[in-house]
Short mmCIF file of C-alpha atoms and ligand atoms in Angstrom, two decimals:
data_model
loop_
_atom_site.label_atom_id
_atom_site.label_comp_id
_atom_site.label_asym_id
_atom_site.label_seq_id
_atom_site.Cartn_x
_atom_site.Cartn_y
_atom_site.Cartn_z
CA MET A 250 -25.95 -16.46 -2.01
CA SER A 251 -22.57 -15.53 -0.55
CA ALA A 252 -21.61 -11.90 -0.75
CA GLN A 253 -18.72 -11.42 -3.12
CA ASN A 254 -15.47 -10.46 -1.45
CA ILE A 255 -13.36 -7.61 -2.79
CA THR A 256 -9.60 -7.25 -3.00
CA VAL A 257 -8.26 -3.73 -3.53
CA ILE A 258 -4.64 -3.49 -4.66
CA GLY A 259 -2.32 -0.89 -6.13
CA LEU A 260 -1.07 -1.50 -9.66
CA GLN A 261 1.79 1.00 -9.66
CA TRP A 262 4.40 1.95 -7.01
CA GLY A 263 1.98 2.65 -4.16
CA ASP A 264 -0.04 5.71 -3.16
CA GLU A 265 -2.60 5.08 -5.89
CA GLY A 266 -5.46 6.11 -3.57
CA LYS A 267 -6.24 2.64 -2.19
CA GLY A 268 -7.35 4.08 1.16
CA LYS A 269 -9.97 6.26 -0.49
CA ILE A 270 -11.33 3.37 -2.57
CA VAL A 271 -11.40 0.95 0.39
CA ASP A 272 -13.28 3.52 2.50
CA LEU A 273 -15.81 3.88 -0.33
CA LEU A 274 -16.40 0.13 -0.54
CA ALA A 275 -16.20 -0.57 3.20
CA ARG A 276 -19.71 0.63 3.99
CA ASN A 277 -21.14 -2.55 2.52
CA CYS A 278 -18.48 -4.90 3.83
CA ARG A 279 -18.41 -6.68 7.17
CA TYR A 280 -14.60 -6.91 7.33
CA VAL A 281 -11.69 -4.83 6.04
CA VAL A 282 -8.37 -6.64 6.22
CA ARG A 283 -4.75 -5.53 5.90
CA TYR A 284 -2.78 -8.60 4.76
CA CYS A 285 0.67 -7.24 3.78
CA GLY A 286 3.19 -4.54 4.60
CA GLY A 287 3.10 -2.56 7.80
CA ALA A 288 3.36 1.05 8.86
CA ASN A 289 5.25 1.79 5.63
CA ALA A 290 1.76 2.13 4.15
CA GLY A 291 0.11 5.52 4.38
CA HIS A 292 -3.53 5.34 3.29
CA THR A 293 -5.52 8.55 3.30
CA VAL A 294 -9.24 8.68 3.86
CA THR A 295 -10.96 12.07 3.68
CA VAL A 296 -14.47 12.45 5.05
CA ALA A 297 -16.37 15.73 5.51
CA GLY A 298 -13.16 17.68 4.94
CA GLU A 299 -11.32 15.74 7.67
CA ARG A 300 -8.19 13.93 6.52
CA TYR A 301 -7.30 10.65 8.22
CA PRO A 302 -3.84 9.25 7.36
CA LEU A 303 -3.81 5.54 8.28
CA HIS A 304 -0.71 3.38 8.54
CA LEU A 305 -1.61 0.13 10.28
CA ILE A 306 -5.30 0.55 10.99
CA PRO A 307 -7.40 -0.65 8.02
CA SER A 308 -9.31 1.94 6.00
CA GLY A 309 -12.72 0.61 7.12
CA ILE A 310 -12.25 2.12 10.58
CA LEU A 311 -14.48 5.14 9.96
CA HIS A 312 -17.55 2.96 9.27
CA LYS A 313 -19.78 1.63 12.04
CA GLY A 314 -20.38 -2.12 11.78
CA VAL A 315 -17.10 -2.82 9.98
CA HIS A 316 -14.67 -5.18 11.71
CA ASN A 317 -11.09 -4.18 10.84
CA ILE A 318 -8.42 -6.83 10.84
CA VAL A 319 -4.64 -6.62 10.89
CA ALA A 320 -3.86 -10.11 9.62
CA ASN A 321 -0.88 -12.44 10.01
CA GLY A 322 0.97 -11.17 6.91
CA VAL A 323 1.44 -7.69 8.35
CA ALA A 324 4.69 -6.47 9.94
CA PHE A 325 3.03 -5.16 13.08
CA ASP A 326 4.56 -2.20 14.89
CA PRO A 327 2.79 -1.79 18.26
CA VAL A 328 4.32 1.66 18.85
CA ILE A 329 2.80 3.06 15.67
CA ALA A 330 -0.46 1.11 16.06
CA LEU A 331 -1.07 2.42 19.58
CA LYS A 332 -0.22 5.97 18.56
CA GLU A 333 -2.65 5.68 15.66
CA ILE A 334 -5.39 4.24 17.87
CA ASP A 335 -4.93 7.09 20.39
CA THR A 336 -4.99 9.76 17.68
CA LEU A 337 -8.12 8.31 16.07
CA ARG A 338 -9.88 8.05 19.45
CA GLU A 339 -8.99 11.69 20.19
CA ARG A 340 -10.71 12.55 16.92
CA GLY A 341 -13.86 10.73 18.02
CA VAL A 342 -13.37 7.42 16.22
CA THR A 343 -14.49 4.39 18.23
CA ILE A 344 -11.86 1.65 18.40
CA ASN A 345 -12.28 -1.45 20.53
CA ALA A 346 -12.15 -5.24 20.31
CA GLU A 347 -15.48 -5.19 18.43
CA ASN A 348 -14.11 -3.31 15.43
CA LEU A 349 -10.35 -3.97 15.48
CA SER A 350 -8.54 -7.31 15.74
CA ILE A 351 -4.84 -8.03 15.45
CA SER A 352 -3.48 -11.41 14.43
CA SER A 353 -1.60 -13.27 17.15
CA SER A 354 0.63 -14.65 14.36
CA ALA A 355 1.65 -11.32 12.84
CA ASN A 356 5.37 -10.59 13.19
CA VAL A 357 6.36 -7.68 15.42
CA VAL A 358 8.59 -4.81 14.31
CA MET A 359 11.14 -4.34 17.10
CA PRO A 360 13.37 -1.30 17.80
CA TYR A 361 16.43 -3.15 16.47
CA HIS A 362 14.61 -3.65 13.14
CA LYS A 363 14.33 0.11 12.70
CA LEU A 364 17.98 0.48 13.68
CA ALA A 365 19.00 -2.23 11.19
CA ASP A 366 16.97 -0.53 8.44
CA ARG A 367 18.76 2.80 9.07
CA LEU A 368 22.23 1.25 9.38
CA SER A 369 21.76 -0.79 6.22
CA GLU A 370 20.55 2.19 4.20
CA GLN A 371 23.41 4.37 5.49
CA SER A 372 25.96 1.75 4.57
CA LEU A 373 24.57 1.48 1.03
CA GLY A 374 25.14 5.20 0.39
CA SER A 375 23.98 6.15 -3.10
CA GLY A 376 22.94 2.53 -3.71
CA LYS A 377 20.29 2.65 -0.99
CA ILE A 378 16.71 1.45 -1.55
CA GLY A 379 15.18 4.57 -0.02
CA THR A 380 13.07 2.63 2.48
CA THR A 381 10.67 4.22 4.92
CA ALA A 382 13.22 3.33 7.68
CA LEU A 383 10.44 1.69 9.68
CA GLY A 384 12.17 -1.67 10.02
CA ILE A 385 9.90 -3.46 7.56
CA GLY A 386 12.62 -5.36 5.64
CA PRO A 387 14.52 -6.47 8.77
CA CYS A 388 11.25 -7.63 10.42
CA TYR A 389 10.30 -9.79 7.42
CA SER A 390 13.83 -11.08 7.13
CA ASP A 391 13.71 -12.26 10.77
CA LYS A 392 10.36 -13.90 9.99
CA ALA A 393 12.12 -15.88 7.26
CA VAL A 394 14.98 -16.79 9.63
CA ARG A 395 12.26 -17.92 12.12
CA THR A 396 14.48 -18.22 15.20
CA LEU A 397 14.94 -14.43 15.33
CA ALA A 398 11.26 -13.51 15.06
CA ILE A 399 8.88 -12.13 17.65
CA ARG A 400 5.20 -12.68 16.97
CA VAL A 401 2.28 -10.73 18.41
CA ALA A 402 1.33 -13.71 20.63
CA ASP A 403 4.76 -13.41 22.30
CA LEU A 404 3.77 -9.98 23.63
CA LEU A 405 1.24 -11.79 25.84
CA ALA A 406 3.78 -14.28 27.27
CA PRO A 407 6.23 -12.15 29.33
CA GLU A 408 8.61 -14.90 30.38
CA THR A 409 9.08 -16.34 26.89
CA LEU A 410 9.35 -12.83 25.51
CA LYS A 411 12.11 -11.95 27.99
CA GLU A 412 14.16 -14.98 26.99
CA LYS A 413 13.63 -14.36 23.28
CA ILE A 414 14.52 -10.66 23.39
CA ALA A 415 17.67 -11.30 25.47
CA ARG A 416 18.86 -13.98 23.03
CA ILE A 417 18.02 -12.01 19.89
CA VAL A 418 19.52 -8.74 21.17
CA GLU A 419 22.78 -10.53 21.89
CA ILE A 420 22.92 -11.81 18.32
CA LYS A 421 21.85 -8.48 16.80
CA SER A 422 24.48 -6.58 18.82
CA LYS A 423 27.22 -8.81 17.41
CA ILE A 424 25.92 -8.40 13.86
CA PHE A 425 25.57 -4.62 14.14
CA LYS A 426 29.11 -4.33 15.52
CA SER A 427 30.80 -6.55 12.97
CA VAL A 428 28.80 -5.45 9.90
CA PHE A 429 28.20 -1.76 10.58
CA GLY A 430 30.74 -0.95 13.31
CA TYR A 431 27.81 0.02 15.56
CA ASP A 432 28.53 -0.67 19.21
CA GLU A 433 25.99 1.31 21.22
CA PRO A 434 24.44 -1.06 23.79
CA ILE A 435 20.90 -2.26 23.08
CA ASP A 436 18.81 -2.35 26.26
CA ALA A 437 17.13 -5.78 26.10
CA GLU A 438 15.51 -5.39 29.53
CA GLY A 439 14.08 -1.97 28.61
CA ILE A 440 12.68 -3.31 25.34
CA TRP A 441 11.11 -6.23 27.22
CA TRP A 442 9.32 -3.95 29.68
CA GLU A 443 8.12 -1.68 26.90
CA TYR A 444 6.81 -4.50 24.69
CA CYS A 445 5.12 -6.31 27.61
CA ASP A 446 3.23 -3.08 28.21
CA TYR A 447 2.18 -2.90 24.54
CA GLY A 448 0.95 -6.49 24.83
CA LYS A 449 -1.19 -5.56 27.86
CA ARG A 450 -2.66 -2.54 26.10
CA LEU A 451 -3.52 -4.49 22.97
CA SER A 452 -4.44 -7.82 24.59
CA GLU A 453 -8.21 -7.62 24.01
CA MET A 454 -7.69 -7.16 20.29
CA ILE A 455 -5.15 -9.95 19.79
CA THR A 456 -6.74 -13.08 18.36
CA ASP A 457 -6.74 -15.76 15.64
CA THR A 458 -7.87 -13.51 12.81
CA GLY A 459 -7.55 -16.29 10.19
CA ALA A 460 -10.23 -18.30 12.01
CA ILE A 461 -12.53 -15.24 12.13
CA LEU A 462 -12.11 -14.64 8.41
CA ARG A 463 -12.58 -18.24 7.31
CA SER A 464 -15.74 -18.50 9.36
CA ALA A 465 -16.99 -15.16 7.96
CA TRP A 466 -16.34 -16.38 4.45
CA GLN A 467 -18.22 -19.61 5.07
CA LYS A 468 -21.15 -17.60 6.44
CA GLY A 469 -21.15 -15.43 3.32
CA GLU A 470 -20.19 -12.18 5.04
CA ARG A 471 -18.42 -9.77 2.71
CA ILE A 472 -14.70 -9.19 3.26
CA CYS A 473 -12.61 -6.44 1.68
CA PHE A 474 -8.88 -7.17 1.51
CA GLU A 475 -6.89 -3.93 1.54
CA GLY A 476 -3.55 -4.11 -0.24
CA GLY A 477 -0.62 -2.02 0.89
CA GLN A 478 2.07 -0.60 -1.40
CA GLY A 479 1.73 -1.33 -5.14
CA SER A 480 2.35 -4.31 -7.41
CA MET A 481 5.63 -2.90 -8.73
CA LEU A 482 6.91 -2.91 -5.13
CA ASP A 483 6.08 -6.60 -4.65
CA ILE A 484 8.94 -8.67 -3.20
CA ASP A 485 8.68 -11.30 -5.96
CA HIS A 486 7.17 -9.49 -8.92
CA GLY A 487 8.29 -5.87 -8.56
CA THR A 488 11.38 -3.86 -9.49
CA PHE A 489 13.66 -5.97 -7.26
CA PRO A 490 15.71 -5.03 -5.25
CA TYR A 491 13.94 -1.66 -5.16
CA VAL A 492 10.83 -3.16 -3.63
CA THR A 493 9.28 -3.71 -0.23
CA SER A 494 9.52 -7.04 1.59
CA SER A 495 6.05 -8.58 1.35
CA SER A 496 3.58 -9.97 -1.19
CA VAL A 497 1.38 -7.03 -1.96
CA THR A 498 -0.56 -8.23 -5.01
CA ALA A 499 -3.84 -10.17 -4.88
CA CYS A 500 -1.63 -13.29 -4.84
CA GLY A 501 -0.56 -12.27 -1.32
CA VAL A 502 -4.10 -12.30 0.09
CA PRO A 503 -4.54 -16.02 0.94
CA ALA A 504 -1.19 -16.39 2.73
CA GLY A 505 -1.28 -12.95 4.32
CA ALA A 506 -4.84 -13.21 5.63
CA GLY A 507 -5.16 -16.94 6.27
CA VAL A 508 -8.02 -17.50 3.82
CA PRO A 509 -8.35 -19.90 0.87
CA PRO A 510 -7.39 -18.53 -2.56
CA LYS A 511 -11.06 -18.63 -3.61
CA ALA A 512 -11.85 -16.00 -0.97
CA VAL A 513 -10.01 -13.27 -2.92
CA GLY A 514 -13.21 -12.34 -4.78
CA ARG A 515 -13.46 -9.42 -7.18
CA VAL A 516 -10.09 -7.74 -7.68
CA ILE A 517 -10.03 -3.95 -8.01
CA GLY A 518 -6.76 -2.55 -9.33
CA VAL A 519 -6.26 1.04 -8.24
CA ILE A 520 -4.32 3.28 -10.64
CA LYS A 521 -3.41 6.92 -10.59
CA ALA A 522 -4.10 8.81 -13.80
CA TYR A 523 -0.29 9.29 -13.93
CA THR A 524 2.52 7.59 -11.97
CA SER A 525 4.38 8.34 -8.75
CA ARG A 526 7.15 6.58 -6.91
CA VAL A 527 8.93 7.23 -3.58
CA GLY A 528 12.43 5.94 -3.00
CA ALA A 529 14.98 4.65 -5.49
CA GLY A 530 14.60 2.30 -8.45
CA PRO A 531 13.65 2.28 -12.12
CA PHE A 532 10.75 4.44 -13.26
CA PRO A 533 10.61 4.51 -17.07
CA THR A 534 8.02 7.28 -17.44
CA GLU A 535 9.54 9.57 -14.79
CA GLN A 536 9.46 13.26 -15.67
CA ASP A 537 12.29 14.89 -13.76
CA ASN A 538 11.28 18.25 -15.21
CA GLN A 539 8.46 20.82 -15.20
CA ILE A 540 5.83 18.15 -15.98
CA GLY A 541 6.92 16.12 -12.95
CA GLN A 542 6.87 19.30 -10.86
CA TYR A 543 3.35 20.13 -12.12
CA LEU A 544 2.06 16.67 -11.19
CA ARG A 545 3.74 16.81 -7.77
CA GLU A 546 2.29 20.21 -6.89
CA HIS A 547 -1.21 19.60 -8.30
CA GLY A 548 -1.39 16.07 -6.91
CA LYS A 549 0.17 17.08 -3.54
CA GLU A 550 2.61 14.26 -4.10
CA TYR A 551 4.43 14.20 -0.78
CA GLY A 552 4.62 10.92 1.17
CA THR A 553 1.82 10.20 3.67
CA THR A 554 4.29 8.24 5.81
CA THR A 555 7.62 10.04 5.38
CA GLY A 556 6.67 13.40 3.83
CA ARG A 557 9.24 12.79 1.07
CA PRO A 558 8.51 14.43 -2.32
CA ARG A 559 7.31 11.69 -4.67
CA ARG A 560 8.89 11.22 -8.08
CA CYS A 561 6.22 11.80 -10.75
CA GLY A 562 5.73 10.86 -14.40
CA TRP A 563 3.29 9.83 -17.11
CA PHE A 564 0.94 6.85 -16.97
CA ASP A 565 2.79 3.65 -17.86
CA ALA A 566 0.38 1.26 -19.59
CA VAL A 567 3.08 -1.42 -19.97
CA ALA A 568 3.68 -1.61 -16.21
CA VAL A 569 -0.02 -1.40 -15.33
CA LYS A 570 -1.00 -4.11 -17.85
CA TYR A 571 1.67 -6.39 -16.34
CA ALA A 572 0.36 -5.73 -12.81
CA ALA A 573 -3.31 -6.10 -13.84
CA ASP A 574 -2.58 -9.47 -15.45
CA LEU A 575 -0.53 -10.64 -12.47
CA SER A 576 -3.49 -10.25 -10.11
CA CYS A 577 -6.18 -11.02 -12.71
CA VAL A 578 -7.83 -7.69 -12.00
CA ASP A 579 -11.57 -7.52 -12.71
CA GLU A 580 -11.83 -3.77 -12.90
CA LEU A 581 -9.79 -0.62 -12.43
CA ALA A 582 -10.36 2.32 -10.10
CA LEU A 583 -8.80 5.38 -11.72
CA THR A 584 -7.83 8.07 -9.22
CA LEU A 585 -6.49 11.63 -9.25
CA LEU A 586 -7.88 12.30 -12.74
CA ASP A 587 -8.50 15.90 -11.63
CA VAL A 588 -4.73 16.42 -11.26
CA LEU A 589 -4.23 16.22 -15.04
CA GLY A 590 -6.53 19.22 -15.66
CA GLY A 591 -4.74 22.20 -17.21
CA LEU A 592 -2.15 20.21 -19.19
CA GLU A 593 -2.19 20.88 -22.90
CA THR A 594 -1.25 17.32 -23.82
CA ILE A 595 -1.07 14.17 -21.76
CA LYS A 596 1.21 11.26 -22.58
CA ILE A 597 0.75 7.54 -22.05
CA CYS A 598 3.58 5.06 -22.42
CA THR A 599 2.26 2.25 -24.62
CA GLU A 600 5.43 0.28 -25.32
CA TYR A 601 9.02 -0.21 -24.17
CA ARG A 602 11.82 -0.35 -26.76
CA PHE A 603 15.36 -1.58 -26.20
CA ASP A 604 18.68 -0.97 -27.94
CA ASP A 605 19.24 -4.70 -27.85
CA ASP A 606 16.01 -6.76 -27.80
CA LYS A 607 17.85 -10.04 -27.39
CA ALA A 608 19.49 -8.87 -24.19
CA VAL A 609 16.13 -8.48 -22.40
CA GLN A 610 14.12 -11.38 -23.81
CA HIS A 611 14.56 -13.53 -20.72
CA LEU A 612 13.65 -10.72 -18.32
CA SER A 613 10.30 -9.83 -16.73
CA ILE A 614 8.78 -6.39 -17.38
CA PRO A 615 10.12 -4.89 -14.11
CA MET A 616 13.60 -6.29 -14.83
CA ARG A 617 13.53 -4.73 -18.29
CA MET A 618 12.72 -1.28 -16.95
CA PRO A 619 16.27 0.02 -16.36
CA SER A 620 17.07 -0.19 -20.09
CA ALA A 621 13.57 0.57 -21.43
CA LYS A 622 12.93 3.51 -23.73
CA CYS A 623 9.29 4.57 -23.63
CA VAL A 624 7.12 4.93 -26.71
CA TYR A 625 4.49 7.58 -25.95
CA GLU A 626 1.07 8.29 -27.32
CA GLU A 627 -0.13 11.89 -26.93
CA LEU A 628 -3.68 12.78 -26.02
CA PRO A 629 -5.19 16.26 -25.77
CA GLY A 630 -5.77 17.60 -22.25
CA TRP A 631 -8.65 19.64 -20.79
CA ASP A 632 -8.94 22.88 -18.82
CA GLU A 633 -12.34 22.43 -17.17
CA ARG A 634 -12.56 21.72 -13.43
CA ILE A 635 -13.85 18.19 -12.97
CA GLU A 636 -13.88 17.95 -9.15
CA ASP A 637 -17.66 18.44 -8.98
CA VAL A 638 -18.59 16.14 -11.87
CA ARG A 639 -20.56 13.07 -10.78
CA SER A 640 -21.37 11.33 -14.06
CA PHE A 641 -19.12 10.08 -16.82
CA SER A 642 -21.07 11.90 -19.53
CA ASP A 643 -20.44 15.25 -17.79
CA LEU A 644 -16.66 14.87 -18.00
CA PRO A 645 -14.93 16.90 -20.74
CA ALA A 646 -14.68 14.88 -23.98
CA ASN A 647 -10.89 14.73 -23.72
CA ALA A 648 -11.06 13.35 -20.16
CA ARG A 649 -13.53 10.69 -21.34
CA ALA A 650 -11.20 9.80 -24.21
CA TYR A 651 -8.28 9.48 -21.78
CA VAL A 652 -10.25 7.06 -19.56
CA GLN A 653 -11.39 5.03 -22.57
CA ARG A 654 -7.84 4.78 -23.90
CA ILE A 655 -6.66 3.40 -20.55
CA GLU A 656 -9.46 0.81 -20.66
CA GLU A 657 -8.35 -0.23 -24.15
CA LEU A 658 -4.67 -0.43 -23.31
CA ILE A 659 -5.12 -2.40 -20.10
CA GLY A 660 -8.01 -4.47 -21.43
CA LYS A 661 -10.08 -3.93 -18.27
CA PRO A 662 -13.03 -1.67 -17.52
CA VAL A 663 -12.54 1.45 -15.42
CA GLY A 664 -15.20 0.93 -12.76
CA LEU A 665 -14.70 3.97 -10.58
CA ILE A 666 -13.16 7.35 -11.35
CA SER A 667 -11.96 9.49 -8.46
CA ILE A 668 -11.82 13.23 -9.06
CA GLY A 669 -10.81 14.50 -5.62
CA PRO A 670 -9.81 13.22 -2.18
CA GLN A 671 -13.29 13.43 -0.61
CA ARG A 672 -15.41 10.31 -0.21
CA GLU A 673 -18.18 11.66 -2.47
CA GLN A 674 -15.80 12.76 -5.25
CA VAL A 675 -16.31 9.67 -7.34
CA ILE A 676 -17.90 8.72 -10.65
CA LYS A 677 -19.36 5.26 -11.15
CA HIS A 678 -18.51 4.12 -14.63
CA ASN A 679 -18.14 0.53 -15.89
CA THR A 680 -18.31 -1.07 -12.47
CA GLY A 681 -19.50 -4.46 -11.34
CA LEU A 682 -19.80 -3.04 -7.82
CA ASP A 683 -23.11 -1.26 -8.29
CA ASP A 684 -24.67 -2.82 -5.21
CA ILE A 685 -21.62 -1.98 -3.05
CA VAL A 686 -20.76 1.61 -3.99
CA VAL A 687 -23.89 3.55 -3.17
P1 GDP B 107 -2.74 5.02 -0.84
O1 GDP B 107 -1.46 4.75 -0.13
O2 GDP B 107 -2.88 4.21 -2.08
O3 GDP B 107 -3.96 4.89 0.04
O4 GDP B 107 -2.67 6.54 -1.31
P2 GDP B 107 -2.17 7.80 -0.43
O5 GDP B 107 -3.23 8.14 0.56
O6 GDP B 107 -0.80 7.59 0.08
O7 GDP B 107 -2.05 8.90 -1.55
C1 GDP B 107 -3.13 9.32 -2.30
C2 GDP B 107 -3.34 10.83 -2.04
O8 GDP B 107 -4.22 11.35 -3.01
C3 GDP B 107 -4.00 11.13 -0.70
O9 GDP B 107 -3.55 12.37 -0.24
C4 GDP B 107 -5.48 11.19 -1.04
O10 GDP B 107 -6.23 11.98 -0.14
C5 GDP B 107 -5.43 11.82 -2.39
N1 GDP B 107 -6.48 11.44 -3.33
C6 GDP B 107 -7.11 10.24 -3.46
N2 GDP B 107 -7.92 10.26 -4.55
C7 GDP B 107 -7.79 11.50 -5.09
C8 GDP B 107 -8.32 12.12 -6.26
O11 GDP B 107 -9.07 11.54 -7.03
N3 GDP B 107 -7.92 13.40 -6.51
C9 GDP B 107 -7.07 14.07 -5.70
N4 GDP B 107 -6.74 15.31 -6.03
N5 GDP B 107 -6.53 13.52 -4.61
C10 GDP B 107 -6.88 12.24 -4.32
P1 IMO B 108 1.16 2.66 0.38
O1 IMO B 108 0.42 1.49 0.99
C1 IMO B 108 4.72 4.13 -1.65
C2 IMO B 108 8.47 2.03 -0.82
C3 IMO B 108 9.52 2.86 -0.10
C4 IMO B 108 10.78 2.26 -0.69
C5 IMO B 108 10.42 0.78 -0.80
C6 IMO B 108 10.93 -0.07 0.35
O2 IMO B 108 0.92 3.94 1.08
O3 IMO B 108 0.93 2.71 -1.08
P2 IMO B 108 10.17 -0.31 2.87
O4 IMO B 108 10.12 0.70 3.99
O5 IMO B 108 8.85 -0.94 2.58
O6 IMO B 108 11.25 -1.32 3.04
O7 IMO B 108 10.59 0.55 1.57
O8 IMO B 108 9.00 0.71 -0.85
N1 IMO B 108 7.15 1.97 -0.15
C7 IMO B 108 6.09 2.67 -0.54
N2 IMO B 108 5.95 3.60 -1.50
N3 IMO B 108 3.65 3.75 -0.93
C8 IMO B 108 3.76 2.80 0.02
O9 IMO B 108 2.70 2.30 0.69
C9 IMO B 108 5.04 2.23 0.28
N4 IMO B 108 5.50 1.30 1.14
C10 IMO B 108 6.80 1.14 0.85
O10 IMO B 108 9.39 4.23 -0.40
O11 IMO B 108 10.99 2.74 -1.99
MG1 MG B 109 0.21 5.79 0.58
#
């Protein structure tokens, strides 16, 4: 029988702890695949007290025998990828063409994409999105334009690359000057040299990753698809325009990895026990007060990629239910439950209310958020330390009740409960992954 594939996605605004969950599951997977986003992702894996922040390299990289794939749907930044590879190698992690492949059809983040990201954000002033400034949006927008895109395969064809960069830089320079008044010269020749060199350094790893994955699937080898960002940041289904620029839900897996929709497998929706968000945009349960401060300090809620303090608030069951339904999640992985310890009461938003119901009837949940007023349910907190607990029955009664209430509200079982950043800090609960999480 074929091994069941797994798709791990975030159901909030990112940073739900996807990296930790993927690392946990990766041991029994043959492939771990990034299919969306780019270096805007910051996935943390912590093993034996060592913290590994990963941006482009999939979170299966610490396991021997796992083939990590950066698939076609990723906005691939060779500068950041090579830096990450070097840093991991310095820390003793083996990385070679046997355990890391990069799609030849992924789109490349170029220096002028990062410049465009910064110029655009600056020009928006207080209306800015609050992007990671890593050129993600401009890279995907050039992908959509098609004639302005550079793909990873181009890095291996110097002559074509030279012609493309020269033509694109000429166009970009005109746009930057007329739109943003930016008239510093952009060195097309310098960029060409630099990116040819990246192509040489990565050449062994560049391949048709879709073909590898389809063949693996047919052979029944288990694949884990690793989502970036979170469902509420999805380009189509999130809090537009305060979103990222790719399809980050389970719906993005087939297109972003080059596999048939049936290959998605069991979908694990990762949720924090509360909510965080980096950057601008609606956040109905935000607590811009002492509660938010408490969550930020206890949860160390500072961006893995940018170091920015994350906005924090209560768990939003309305948003999570929407995201869980969107990707037809099979089970939830609840993370950072330990962070709630010490609070007298914990709130969950169970419903949105509006001053004028008629005015929002035609809008999706994310589009309703700016005018939503949260209805909260209060649950009693707990003071006990839960970081060393390894079975559900050993959790304080109030922590168990909190988990059970989330299961009821979302209508999905909580399979795994994470109670600390370390790999072993996990409780198996109502999971269908018994044979995978050991
Ligand atoms: P990702 O982007 O979804 O992979 O999440 P991030 O790595 O950006 O953010 C999650 C942060 O929480 C990281 O620093 C993790 O090491 C940490 N973390 C993950 N699970 C837990 C947990 O259960 N408890 C605590 N205290 N920290 C956790
Ligand atoms: P992981 O995978 C949290 C946010 C940015 C910004 C918006 C658009 O670690 O969960 P972009 O640079 O993508 O154009 O920024 O999306 N954002 C994230 N927030 N976690 C992430 O990734 C994010 N990736 C993008 O903060 O609000
Ligand atoms: Mg992150």
